[in-house]
Coordinates of C-alpha atoms in Angstrom, one line a residue:
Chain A
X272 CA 35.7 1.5 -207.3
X273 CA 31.9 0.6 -207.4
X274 CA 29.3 3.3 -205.7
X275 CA 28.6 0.2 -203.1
X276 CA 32.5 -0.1 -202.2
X277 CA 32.9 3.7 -202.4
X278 CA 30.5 4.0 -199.8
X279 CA 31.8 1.5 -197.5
X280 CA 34.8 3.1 -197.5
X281 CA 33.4 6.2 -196.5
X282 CA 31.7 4.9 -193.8
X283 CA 34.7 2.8 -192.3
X284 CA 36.5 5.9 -192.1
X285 CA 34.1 8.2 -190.7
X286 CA 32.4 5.9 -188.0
X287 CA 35.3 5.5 -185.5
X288 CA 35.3 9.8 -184.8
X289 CA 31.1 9.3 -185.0
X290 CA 31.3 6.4 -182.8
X291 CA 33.9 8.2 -180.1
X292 CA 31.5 11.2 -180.3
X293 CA 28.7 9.5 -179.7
X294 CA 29.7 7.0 -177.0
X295 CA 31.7 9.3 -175.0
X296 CA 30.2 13.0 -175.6
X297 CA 26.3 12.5 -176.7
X298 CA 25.7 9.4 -174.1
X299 CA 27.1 10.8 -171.6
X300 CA 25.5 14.4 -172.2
X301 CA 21.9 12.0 -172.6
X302 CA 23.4 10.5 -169.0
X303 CA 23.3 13.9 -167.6
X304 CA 20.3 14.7 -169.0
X305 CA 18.6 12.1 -167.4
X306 CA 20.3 12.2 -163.6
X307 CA 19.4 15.8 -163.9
X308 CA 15.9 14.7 -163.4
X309 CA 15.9 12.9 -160.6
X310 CA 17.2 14.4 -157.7
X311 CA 19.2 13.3 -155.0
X312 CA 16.2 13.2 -152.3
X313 CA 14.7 10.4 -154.4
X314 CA 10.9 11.0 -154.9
X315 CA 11.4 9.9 -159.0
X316 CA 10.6 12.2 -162.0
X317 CA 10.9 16.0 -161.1
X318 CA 12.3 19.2 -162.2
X319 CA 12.9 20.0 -158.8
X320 CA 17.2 20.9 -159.6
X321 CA 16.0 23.4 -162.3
X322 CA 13.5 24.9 -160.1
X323 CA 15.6 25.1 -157.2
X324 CA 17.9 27.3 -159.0
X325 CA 15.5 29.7 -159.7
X326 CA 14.0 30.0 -156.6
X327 CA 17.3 29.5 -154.6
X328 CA 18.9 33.1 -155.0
X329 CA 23.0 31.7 -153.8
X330 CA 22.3 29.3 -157.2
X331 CA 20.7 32.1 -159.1
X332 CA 23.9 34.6 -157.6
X333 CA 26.5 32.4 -159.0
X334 CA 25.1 32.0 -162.3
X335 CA 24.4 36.0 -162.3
X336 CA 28.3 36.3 -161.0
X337 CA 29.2 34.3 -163.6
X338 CA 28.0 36.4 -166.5
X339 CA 29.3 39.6 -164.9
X340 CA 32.7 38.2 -164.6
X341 CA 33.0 36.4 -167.7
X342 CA 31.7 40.0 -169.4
X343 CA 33.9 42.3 -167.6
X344 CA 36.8 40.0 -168.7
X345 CA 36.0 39.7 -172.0
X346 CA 35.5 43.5 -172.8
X347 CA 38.7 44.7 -170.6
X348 CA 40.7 41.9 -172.6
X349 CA 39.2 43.8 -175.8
X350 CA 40.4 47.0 -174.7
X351 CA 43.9 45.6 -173.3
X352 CA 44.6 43.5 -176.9
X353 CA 43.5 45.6 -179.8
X354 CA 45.7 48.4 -179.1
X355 CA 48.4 46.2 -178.4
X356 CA 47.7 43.8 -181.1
X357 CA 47.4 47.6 -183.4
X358 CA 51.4 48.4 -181.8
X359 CA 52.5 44.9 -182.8
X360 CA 51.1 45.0 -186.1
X361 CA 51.6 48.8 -187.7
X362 CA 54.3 50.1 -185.0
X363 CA 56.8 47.2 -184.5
X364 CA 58.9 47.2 -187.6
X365 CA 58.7 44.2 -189.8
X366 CA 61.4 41.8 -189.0
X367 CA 60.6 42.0 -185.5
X368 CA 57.3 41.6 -185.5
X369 CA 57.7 37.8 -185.3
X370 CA 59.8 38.0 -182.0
X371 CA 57.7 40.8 -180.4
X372 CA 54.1 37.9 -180.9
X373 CA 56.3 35.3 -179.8
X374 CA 57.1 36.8 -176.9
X375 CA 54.1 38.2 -175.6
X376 CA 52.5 34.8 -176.0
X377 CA 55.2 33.3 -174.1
X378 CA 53.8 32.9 -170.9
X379 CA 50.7 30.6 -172.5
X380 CA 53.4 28.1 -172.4
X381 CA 53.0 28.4 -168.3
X382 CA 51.0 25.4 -166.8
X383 CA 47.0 26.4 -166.6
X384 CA 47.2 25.7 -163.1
X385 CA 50.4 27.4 -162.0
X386 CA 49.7 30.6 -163.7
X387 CA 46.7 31.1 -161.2
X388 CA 49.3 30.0 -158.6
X389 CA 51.6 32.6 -159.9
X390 CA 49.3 35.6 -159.7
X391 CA 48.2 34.5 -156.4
X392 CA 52.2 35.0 -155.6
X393 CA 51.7 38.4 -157.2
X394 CA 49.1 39.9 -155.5
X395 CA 49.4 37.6 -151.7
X396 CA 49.0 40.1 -148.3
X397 CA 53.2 40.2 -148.8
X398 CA 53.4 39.4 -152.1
X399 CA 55.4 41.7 -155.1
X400 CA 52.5 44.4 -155.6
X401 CA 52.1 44.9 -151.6
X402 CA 55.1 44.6 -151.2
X403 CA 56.2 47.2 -154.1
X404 CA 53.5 49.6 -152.8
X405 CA 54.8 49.8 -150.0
X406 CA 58.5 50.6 -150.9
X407 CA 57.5 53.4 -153.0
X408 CA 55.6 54.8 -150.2
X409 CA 52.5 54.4 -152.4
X410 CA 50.6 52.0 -149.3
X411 CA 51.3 52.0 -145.3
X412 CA 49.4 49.0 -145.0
X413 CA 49.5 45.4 -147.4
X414 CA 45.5 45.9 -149.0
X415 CA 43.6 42.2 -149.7
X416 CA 44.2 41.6 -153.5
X417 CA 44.1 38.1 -153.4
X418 CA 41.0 36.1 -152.7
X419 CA 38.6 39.1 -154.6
X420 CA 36.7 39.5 -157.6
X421 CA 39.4 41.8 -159.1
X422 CA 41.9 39.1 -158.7
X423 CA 39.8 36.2 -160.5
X424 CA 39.4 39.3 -163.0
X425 CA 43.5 39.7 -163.6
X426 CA 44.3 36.1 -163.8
X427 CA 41.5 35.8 -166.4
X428 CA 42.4 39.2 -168.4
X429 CA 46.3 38.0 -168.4
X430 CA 45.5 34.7 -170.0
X431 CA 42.6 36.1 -172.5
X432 CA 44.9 39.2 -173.6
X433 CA 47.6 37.0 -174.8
X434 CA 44.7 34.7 -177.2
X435 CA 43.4 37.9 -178.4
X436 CA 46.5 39.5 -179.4
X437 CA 46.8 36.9 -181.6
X438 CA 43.4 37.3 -182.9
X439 CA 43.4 40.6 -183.5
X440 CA 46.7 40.2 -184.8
X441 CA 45.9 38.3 -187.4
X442 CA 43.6 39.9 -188.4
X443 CA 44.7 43.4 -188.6
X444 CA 48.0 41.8 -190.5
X445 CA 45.6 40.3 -193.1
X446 CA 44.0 43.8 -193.9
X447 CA 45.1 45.5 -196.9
X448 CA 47.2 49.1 -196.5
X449 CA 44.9 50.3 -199.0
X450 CA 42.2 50.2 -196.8
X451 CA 43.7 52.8 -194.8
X452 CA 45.0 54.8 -198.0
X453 CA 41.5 55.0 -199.3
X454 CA 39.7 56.2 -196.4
X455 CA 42.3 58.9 -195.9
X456 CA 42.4 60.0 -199.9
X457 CA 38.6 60.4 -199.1
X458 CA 39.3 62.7 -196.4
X459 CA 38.9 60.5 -193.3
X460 CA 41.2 61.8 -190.2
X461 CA 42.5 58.8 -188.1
X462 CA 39.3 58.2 -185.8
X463 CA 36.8 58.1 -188.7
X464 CA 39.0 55.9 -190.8
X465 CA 39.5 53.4 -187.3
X466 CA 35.7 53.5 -186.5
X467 CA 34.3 53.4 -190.2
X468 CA 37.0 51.2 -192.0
X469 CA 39.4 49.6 -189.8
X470 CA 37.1 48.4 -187.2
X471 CA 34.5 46.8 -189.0
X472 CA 37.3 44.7 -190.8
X473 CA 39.0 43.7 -187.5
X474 CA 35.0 42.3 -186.1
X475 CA 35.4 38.9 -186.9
X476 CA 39.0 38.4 -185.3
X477 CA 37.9 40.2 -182.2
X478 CA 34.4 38.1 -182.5
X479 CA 36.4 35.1 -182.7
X480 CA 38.6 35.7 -179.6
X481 CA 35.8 37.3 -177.8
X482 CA 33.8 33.7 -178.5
X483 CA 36.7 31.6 -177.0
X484 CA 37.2 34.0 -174.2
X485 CA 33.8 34.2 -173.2
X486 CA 33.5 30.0 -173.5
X487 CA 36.7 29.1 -171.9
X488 CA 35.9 31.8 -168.8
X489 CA 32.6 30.8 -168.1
X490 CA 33.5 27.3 -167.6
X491 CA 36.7 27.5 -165.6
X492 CA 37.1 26.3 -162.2
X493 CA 40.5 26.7 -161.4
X494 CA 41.0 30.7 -161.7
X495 CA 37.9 31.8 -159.5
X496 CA 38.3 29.0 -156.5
X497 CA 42.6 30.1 -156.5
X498 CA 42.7 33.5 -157.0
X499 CA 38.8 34.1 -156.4
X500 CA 38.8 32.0 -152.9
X501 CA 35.5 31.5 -152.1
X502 CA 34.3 34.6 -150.8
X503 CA 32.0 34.8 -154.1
X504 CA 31.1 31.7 -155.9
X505 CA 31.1 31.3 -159.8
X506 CA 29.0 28.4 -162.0
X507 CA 31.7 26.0 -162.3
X508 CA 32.7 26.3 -158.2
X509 CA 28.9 25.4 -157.3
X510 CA 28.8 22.2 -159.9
X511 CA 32.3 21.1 -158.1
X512 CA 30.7 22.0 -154.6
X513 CA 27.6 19.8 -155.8
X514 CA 30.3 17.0 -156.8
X515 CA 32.8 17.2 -154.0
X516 CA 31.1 18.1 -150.9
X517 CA 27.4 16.8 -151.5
X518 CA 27.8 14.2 -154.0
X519 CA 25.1 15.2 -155.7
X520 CA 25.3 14.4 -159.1
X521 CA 21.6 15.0 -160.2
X522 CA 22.2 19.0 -159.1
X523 CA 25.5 19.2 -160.4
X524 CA 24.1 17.8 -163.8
X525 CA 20.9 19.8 -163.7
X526 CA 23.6 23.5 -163.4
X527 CA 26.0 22.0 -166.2
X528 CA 22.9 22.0 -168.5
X529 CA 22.2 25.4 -167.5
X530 CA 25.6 26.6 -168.3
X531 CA 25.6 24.9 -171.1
X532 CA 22.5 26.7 -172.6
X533 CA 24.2 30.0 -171.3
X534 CA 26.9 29.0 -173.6
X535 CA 25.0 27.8 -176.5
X536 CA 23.2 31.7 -176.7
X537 CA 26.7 33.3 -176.8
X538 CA 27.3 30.9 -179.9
X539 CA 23.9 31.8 -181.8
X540 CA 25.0 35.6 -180.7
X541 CA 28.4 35.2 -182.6
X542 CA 27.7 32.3 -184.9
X543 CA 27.8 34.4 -187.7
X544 CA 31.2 35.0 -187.4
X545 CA 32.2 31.6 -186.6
X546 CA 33.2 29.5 -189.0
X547 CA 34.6 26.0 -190.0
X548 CA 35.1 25.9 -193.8
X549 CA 37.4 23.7 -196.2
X550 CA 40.0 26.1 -197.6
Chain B
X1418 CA 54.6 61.5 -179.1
X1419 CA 52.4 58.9 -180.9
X1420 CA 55.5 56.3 -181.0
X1421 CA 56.4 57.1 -176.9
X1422 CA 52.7 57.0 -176.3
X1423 CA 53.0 53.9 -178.6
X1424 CA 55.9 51.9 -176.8
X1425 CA 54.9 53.0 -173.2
X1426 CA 51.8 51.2 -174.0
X1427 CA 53.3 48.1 -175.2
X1428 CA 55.6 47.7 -172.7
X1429 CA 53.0 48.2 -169.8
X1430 CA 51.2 45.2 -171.6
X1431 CA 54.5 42.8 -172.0
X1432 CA 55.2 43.9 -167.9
X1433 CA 51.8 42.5 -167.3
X1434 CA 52.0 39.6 -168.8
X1435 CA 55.5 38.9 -167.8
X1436 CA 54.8 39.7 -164.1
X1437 CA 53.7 36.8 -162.7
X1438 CA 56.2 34.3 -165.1
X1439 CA 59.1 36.2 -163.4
X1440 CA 57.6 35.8 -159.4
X1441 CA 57.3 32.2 -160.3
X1442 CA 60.3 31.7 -162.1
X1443 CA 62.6 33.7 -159.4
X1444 CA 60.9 32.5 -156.1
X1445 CA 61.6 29.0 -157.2
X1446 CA 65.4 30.2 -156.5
X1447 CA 64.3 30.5 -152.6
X1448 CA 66.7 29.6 -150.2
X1449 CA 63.7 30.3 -147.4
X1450 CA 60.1 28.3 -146.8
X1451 CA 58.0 31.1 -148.4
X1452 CA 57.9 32.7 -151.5
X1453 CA 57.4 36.1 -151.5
X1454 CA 59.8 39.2 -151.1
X1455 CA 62.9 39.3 -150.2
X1456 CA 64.7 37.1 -152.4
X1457 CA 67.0 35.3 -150.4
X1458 CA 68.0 33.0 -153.1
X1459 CA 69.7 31.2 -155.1
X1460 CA 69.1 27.9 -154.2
X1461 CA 68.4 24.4 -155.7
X1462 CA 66.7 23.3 -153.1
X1463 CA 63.6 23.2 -153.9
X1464 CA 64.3 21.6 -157.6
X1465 CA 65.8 19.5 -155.5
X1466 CA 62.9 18.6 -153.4
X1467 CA 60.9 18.3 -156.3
X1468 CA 62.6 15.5 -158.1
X1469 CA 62.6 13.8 -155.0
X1470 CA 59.0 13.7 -154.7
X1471 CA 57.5 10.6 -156.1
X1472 CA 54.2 11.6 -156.7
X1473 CA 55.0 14.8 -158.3
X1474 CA 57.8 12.6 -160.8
X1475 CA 54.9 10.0 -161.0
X1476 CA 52.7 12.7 -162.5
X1477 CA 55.1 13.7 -164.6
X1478 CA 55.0 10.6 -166.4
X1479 CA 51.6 9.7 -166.5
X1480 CA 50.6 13.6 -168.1
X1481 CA 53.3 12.8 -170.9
X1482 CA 51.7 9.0 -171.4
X1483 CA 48.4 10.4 -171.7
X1484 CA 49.4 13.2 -174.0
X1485 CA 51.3 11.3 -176.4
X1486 CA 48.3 8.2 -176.3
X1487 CA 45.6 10.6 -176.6
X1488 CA 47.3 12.7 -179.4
X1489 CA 47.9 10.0 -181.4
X1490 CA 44.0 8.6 -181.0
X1491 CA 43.0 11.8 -181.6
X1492 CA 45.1 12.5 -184.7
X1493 CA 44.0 9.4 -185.9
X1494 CA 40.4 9.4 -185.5
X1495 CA 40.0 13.2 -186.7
X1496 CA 42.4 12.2 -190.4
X1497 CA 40.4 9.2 -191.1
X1498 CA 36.8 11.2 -190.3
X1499 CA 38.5 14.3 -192.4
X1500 CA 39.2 12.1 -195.4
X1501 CA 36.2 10.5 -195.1
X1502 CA 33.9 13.2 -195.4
X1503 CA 36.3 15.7 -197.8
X1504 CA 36.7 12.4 -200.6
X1505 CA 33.2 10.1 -200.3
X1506 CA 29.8 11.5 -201.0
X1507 CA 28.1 11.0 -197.1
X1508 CA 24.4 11.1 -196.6
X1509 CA 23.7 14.3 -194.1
X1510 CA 27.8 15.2 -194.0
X1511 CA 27.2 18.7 -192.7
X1512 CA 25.6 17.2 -189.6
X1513 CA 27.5 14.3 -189.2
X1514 CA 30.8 16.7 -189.3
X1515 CA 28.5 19.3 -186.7
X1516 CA 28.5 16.3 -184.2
X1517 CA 32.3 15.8 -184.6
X1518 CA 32.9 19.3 -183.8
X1519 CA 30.3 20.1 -181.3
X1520 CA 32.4 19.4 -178.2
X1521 CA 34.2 22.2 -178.8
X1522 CA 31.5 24.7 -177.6
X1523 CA 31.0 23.0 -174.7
X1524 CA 33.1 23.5 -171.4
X1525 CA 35.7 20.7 -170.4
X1526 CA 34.4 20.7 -166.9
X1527 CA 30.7 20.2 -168.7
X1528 CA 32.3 17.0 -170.7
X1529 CA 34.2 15.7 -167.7
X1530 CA 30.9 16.1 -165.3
X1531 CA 29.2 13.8 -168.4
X1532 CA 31.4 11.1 -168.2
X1533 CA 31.9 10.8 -164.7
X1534 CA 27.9 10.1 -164.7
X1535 CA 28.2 7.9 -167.6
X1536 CA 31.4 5.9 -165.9
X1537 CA 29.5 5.7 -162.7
X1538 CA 26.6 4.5 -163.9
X1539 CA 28.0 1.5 -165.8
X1540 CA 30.4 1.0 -163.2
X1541 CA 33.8 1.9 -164.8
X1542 CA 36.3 2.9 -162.0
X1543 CA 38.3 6.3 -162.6
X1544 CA 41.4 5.7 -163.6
X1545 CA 44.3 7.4 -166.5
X1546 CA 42.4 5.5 -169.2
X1547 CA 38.9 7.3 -168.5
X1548 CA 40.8 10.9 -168.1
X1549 CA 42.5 9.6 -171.8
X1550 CA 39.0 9.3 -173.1
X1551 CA 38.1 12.7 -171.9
X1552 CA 41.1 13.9 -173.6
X1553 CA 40.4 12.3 -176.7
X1554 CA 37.1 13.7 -176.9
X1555 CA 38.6 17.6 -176.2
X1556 CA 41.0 17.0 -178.5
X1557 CA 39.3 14.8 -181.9
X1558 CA 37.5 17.8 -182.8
X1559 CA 40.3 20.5 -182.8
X1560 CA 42.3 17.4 -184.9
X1561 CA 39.3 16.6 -187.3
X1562 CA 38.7 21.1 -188.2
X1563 CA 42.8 21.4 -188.7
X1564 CA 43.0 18.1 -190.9
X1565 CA 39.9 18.5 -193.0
X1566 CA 40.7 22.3 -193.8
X1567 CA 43.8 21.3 -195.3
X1568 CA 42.1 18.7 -197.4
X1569 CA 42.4 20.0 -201.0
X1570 CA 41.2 18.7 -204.5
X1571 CA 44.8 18.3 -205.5
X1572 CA 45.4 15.6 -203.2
X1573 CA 42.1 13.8 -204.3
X1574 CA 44.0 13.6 -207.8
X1575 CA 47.1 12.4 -206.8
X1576 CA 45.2 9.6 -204.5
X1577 CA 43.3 8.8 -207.8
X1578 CA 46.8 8.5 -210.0
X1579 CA 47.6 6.4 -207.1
X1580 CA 44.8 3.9 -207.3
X1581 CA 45.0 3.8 -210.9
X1582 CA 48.2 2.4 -210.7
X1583 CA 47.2 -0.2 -208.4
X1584 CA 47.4 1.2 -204.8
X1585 CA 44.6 -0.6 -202.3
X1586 CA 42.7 1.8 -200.5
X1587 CA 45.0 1.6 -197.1
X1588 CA 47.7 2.2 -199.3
X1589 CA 46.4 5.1 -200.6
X1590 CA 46.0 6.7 -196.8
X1591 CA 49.1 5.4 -195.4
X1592 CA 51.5 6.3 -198.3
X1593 CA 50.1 9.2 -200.2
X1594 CA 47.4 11.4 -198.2
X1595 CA 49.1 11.0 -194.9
X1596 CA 52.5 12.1 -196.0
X1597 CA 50.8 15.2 -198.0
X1598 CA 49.2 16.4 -195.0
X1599 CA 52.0 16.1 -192.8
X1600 CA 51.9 19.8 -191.4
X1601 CA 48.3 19.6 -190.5
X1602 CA 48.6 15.8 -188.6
X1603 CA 51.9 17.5 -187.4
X1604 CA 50.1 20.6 -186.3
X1605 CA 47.0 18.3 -185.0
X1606 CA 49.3 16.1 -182.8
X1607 CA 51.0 18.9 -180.8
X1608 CA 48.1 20.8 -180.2
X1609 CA 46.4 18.2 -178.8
X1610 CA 49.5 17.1 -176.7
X1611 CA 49.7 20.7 -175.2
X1612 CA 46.1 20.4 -174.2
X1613 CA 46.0 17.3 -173.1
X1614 CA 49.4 18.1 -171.1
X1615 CA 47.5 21.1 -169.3
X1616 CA 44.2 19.8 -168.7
X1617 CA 43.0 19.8 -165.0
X1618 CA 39.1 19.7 -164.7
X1619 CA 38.7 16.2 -166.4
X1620 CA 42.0 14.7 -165.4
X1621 CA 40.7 15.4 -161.7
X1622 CA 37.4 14.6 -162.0
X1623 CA 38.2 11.2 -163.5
X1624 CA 41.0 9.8 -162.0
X1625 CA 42.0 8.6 -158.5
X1626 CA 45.3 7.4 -157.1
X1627 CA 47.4 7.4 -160.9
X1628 CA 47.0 11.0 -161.4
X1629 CA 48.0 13.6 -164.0
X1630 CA 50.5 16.5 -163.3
X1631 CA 48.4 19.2 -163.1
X1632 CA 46.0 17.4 -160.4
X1633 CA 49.1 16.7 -158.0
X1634 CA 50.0 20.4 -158.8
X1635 CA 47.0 21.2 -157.2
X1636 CA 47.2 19.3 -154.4
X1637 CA 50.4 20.5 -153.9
X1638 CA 48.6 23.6 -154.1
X1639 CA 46.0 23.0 -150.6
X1640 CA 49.6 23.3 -148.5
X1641 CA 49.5 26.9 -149.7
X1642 CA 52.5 29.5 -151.0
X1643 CA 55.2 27.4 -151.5
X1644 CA 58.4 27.5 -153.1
X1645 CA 58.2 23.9 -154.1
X1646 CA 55.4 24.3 -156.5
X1647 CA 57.3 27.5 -158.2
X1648 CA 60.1 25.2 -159.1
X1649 CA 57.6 22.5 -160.3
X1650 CA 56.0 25.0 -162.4
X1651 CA 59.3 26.7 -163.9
X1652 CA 60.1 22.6 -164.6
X1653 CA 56.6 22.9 -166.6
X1654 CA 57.1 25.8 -168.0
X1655 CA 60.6 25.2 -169.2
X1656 CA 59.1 21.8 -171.0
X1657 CA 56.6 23.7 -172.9
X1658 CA 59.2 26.2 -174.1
X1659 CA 61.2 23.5 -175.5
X1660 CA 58.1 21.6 -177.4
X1661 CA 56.8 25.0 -178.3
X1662 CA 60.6 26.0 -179.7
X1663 CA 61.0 22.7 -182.0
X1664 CA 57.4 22.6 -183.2
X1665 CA 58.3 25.9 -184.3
X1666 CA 61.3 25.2 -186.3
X1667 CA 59.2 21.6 -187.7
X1668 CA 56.0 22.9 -188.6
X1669 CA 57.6 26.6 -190.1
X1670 CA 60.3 25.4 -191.5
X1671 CA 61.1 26.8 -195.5
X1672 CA 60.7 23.3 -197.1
X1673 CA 61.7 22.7 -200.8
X1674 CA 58.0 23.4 -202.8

């Protein structure tokens, strides 16, 4: 083939994926861009949607709600995994180690929006956990569980425990025994050999899973308004509040660019650790 | 003690993550309106109810259309744009294949907000097609990292042996890469399918009276607890076990080397 034909075909195969990422994820980010700037109240050019969420604190709350959800979530989902992911990996012998992952990533296999449903089952005024309290003589009263901060918490952890089993898990599988072998022959007890060897190996599966969990969370809508209610409002509930109840596209734009730029410091944060290659 | 300590742990984590699977799975058994405790089950008749609810069966239908359509676009796109960039030299390839991948950093409901601006403002009415284009743009970059990993220097010789022998270029992509990279454009469809299966935010932002299943779950969801949408989400649930189950035994399978 000559260099000119060669090239041609390069460029027939590449440009339908450049073309559908243009046309339907850079124009329409450019669209937003632009809405963004011209807000709802007419009046033309003006910053006034990124201003207004600084100087309106219910904006500036949900963004700061946000964060602190998203964080706690992401570092109790940590702490829930690794040891689990550690059992599944070094305690569960061999041939069943297959079986025991499978099953504890079963219930991803639930609908997105039903498991919110489910834990809203779960933790409802006479749902199973009231309802078990109660039995056991544990509660006299049914407490609130749904509708709370902790509950958007436990439908996030669930979901995020079961990615980053797997994370972890692969991770920790991939790592050689010597590893462990060495460190001990040089006299490390258990804890040093976890915090000084074993750890810093296992950073870029728990990096990885702590990326997606961290991504995925901040931009959900459907945990916090079903299991969240709207006692407390999150990012992604304002822009659909902007959207459903006010029709205001320009503010809902101008608050998706602001999460978006949340998002894109969590990626510079972890980039190193994120990577595409060619094998 | 470190193997009771051990298994007490693990199986406090599989009761949490089984908790709510088993609430939904058993309540949708009810006999009664509501589905909390006591089980006074069990009864069909809320399976029952659900098949005989047009919308919900309507859903059903349209989430499997646009999963397989957009799977297959998205398959499509993300193997030619992989082969592409692994086999011909392309000016500025690393940003080129950055832009390709980009969307997946950036929240659906941030892509679905985007095109709902960008439909509106060239007047494109909402409707299953837009919500496929959504999908397809979730989904092409997932498709385009999985295929072009897998894209190897072997295959580039075998291609070559190919066109030596007279193969035209199509030829070479429909009879000899394609077949080789089976697992990954096997593995590339059926992720994309269970995403595009599951998605909500984009499938409700851009459709209107054809809608997805998960968005008629969710109205279902604004009547509040109801045994009905347990069984509807058991139905789900059993589906995905079944897809999850045979691309399990396809794409693991021991194959002759």
């Amino acid at each position: 083939m000559s260099a000119g034909r060669q090239s041609l075909a390069g460029w027939a195969s590449v440009s339908p994926a450049l073309l559908w990422t243009l046309v339907f994820f850079a124009a329409p980010f450019a669209a937003m861009a632009a809405v963004s700037l011209f807000p709802k109240d007419g009046g033309g050019f003006s910053l006034a949607n990124y201003t207004q969420f600084f100087a309106n604190p219910s904006y500036w709350r949900a963004l700061t709600n946000s964060l602190e959800v998203t964080l706690i979530v992401t570092a109790v989902s940590i702490l829930l995994a690794y040891p689990f992911a550690w059992i599944l990996a070094f305690v569960v012998p061999e041939r069943w180690q297959r079986l025991a992952l499978m099953l504890a990533v079963l219930p991803f296999w639930t609908s997105y929006v039903v498991r919110s449903y489910s834990w809203l089952l779960v933790l409802a005024e006479k749902g199973a956990v009231n309802n078990a309290l109660i039995h056991l003589g544990l509660l006299a009263e049914p407490i609130q569980l749904a509708n709370t901060r902790a509950a958007t918490v436990i439908g996030f952890v669930h979901f995020f425990v079961m990615l980053l089993t797997l994370t972890i898990f692969a991770n920790l599988k991939q790592l050689s025994p010597n590893y462990r072998k060495a460190a001990a022959d040089l006299g490390a007890g258990p804890i040093r050999s976890f915090i000084h060897v074993i750890l810093p190996l296992t950073m870029p599966g728990i990096m990885v899973g702590a990326f997606l969990t961290f991504v995925l969370a901040i931009g959900d809508y459907i945990t916090p308004q079903i299991l969240g209610g709207n006692n407390e409002l999150l990012m992604p509930q304002l822009i659909m509040m902007q959207i459903g109840r006010r029709g205001d596209f320009a503010s809902a734009s101008a608050l998706s660019i602001i999460l978006m730029a949340v998002v894109t410091v969590a990626y510079l944060l972890c980039a190193r650790w994120l990577k595409i290659e060619r094998a | 003690m470190a193997r009771i300590v051990s298994t007490l742990y693990a199986a406090a984590v599989y009761g949490f993550i089984f908790l709510p699977v088993i609430v939904l799975v058993l309540f949708s058994f009810q006999a009664t309106l509501f589905p909390i405790p006591p089980f006074t089950g069990p009864s069909l008749r809320w399976y029952e109810a659900v098949l005989r609810d047009a919308r919900l069966t309507d859903g059903l239908l349209n989430s499997m259309l646009v999963a397989v359509a957009t799977s297959a676009l998205a398959t499509l796109l993300g193997f030619l744009s992989a082969w592409g960039f692994a086999r011909f030299h392309m000016p500025a390839s690393a940003l080129m294949r950055g832009l390709i991948t980009l969307p997946l950093t950036v929240s659906y409901l941030i892509i679905g907000m985007g095109l709902l601006i960008l439909f509106n403002w060239i007047g494109i009415p909402k409707s299953l097609i837009t919500a496929g284009i959504g999908h397809v743009v979730i989904n092409l970059p997932l498709c385009f990292a999985i295929i072009y990993s897998q894209m190897g220097d072997h295959q580039a010789n075998v291609e070559r042996a190919a066109r030596d022998l007279g193969a035209k270029e199509w030829q070479v992509l429909l009879l000899v890469t394609a077949p080789m990279l089976w697992p990954a454009l096997f593995a590339s469809f059926f992720l994309s399918m269970t995403f595009s299966w599951d998605e909500f935010v984009i499938a409700f932002l851009l459709t209107r009276f054809d809608t997805t299943l998960p968005v008629e779950i969710w109205n279902l969801l604004r009547a509040g607890l109801n045994p009905k949408t347990n069984a509807v989400g058991s139905l789900v649930f059993g589906v995905s076990i079944v897809l999850a189950i045979v691309f399990e035994l396809v794409a693991f399978r021991k194959r002759p080397a």
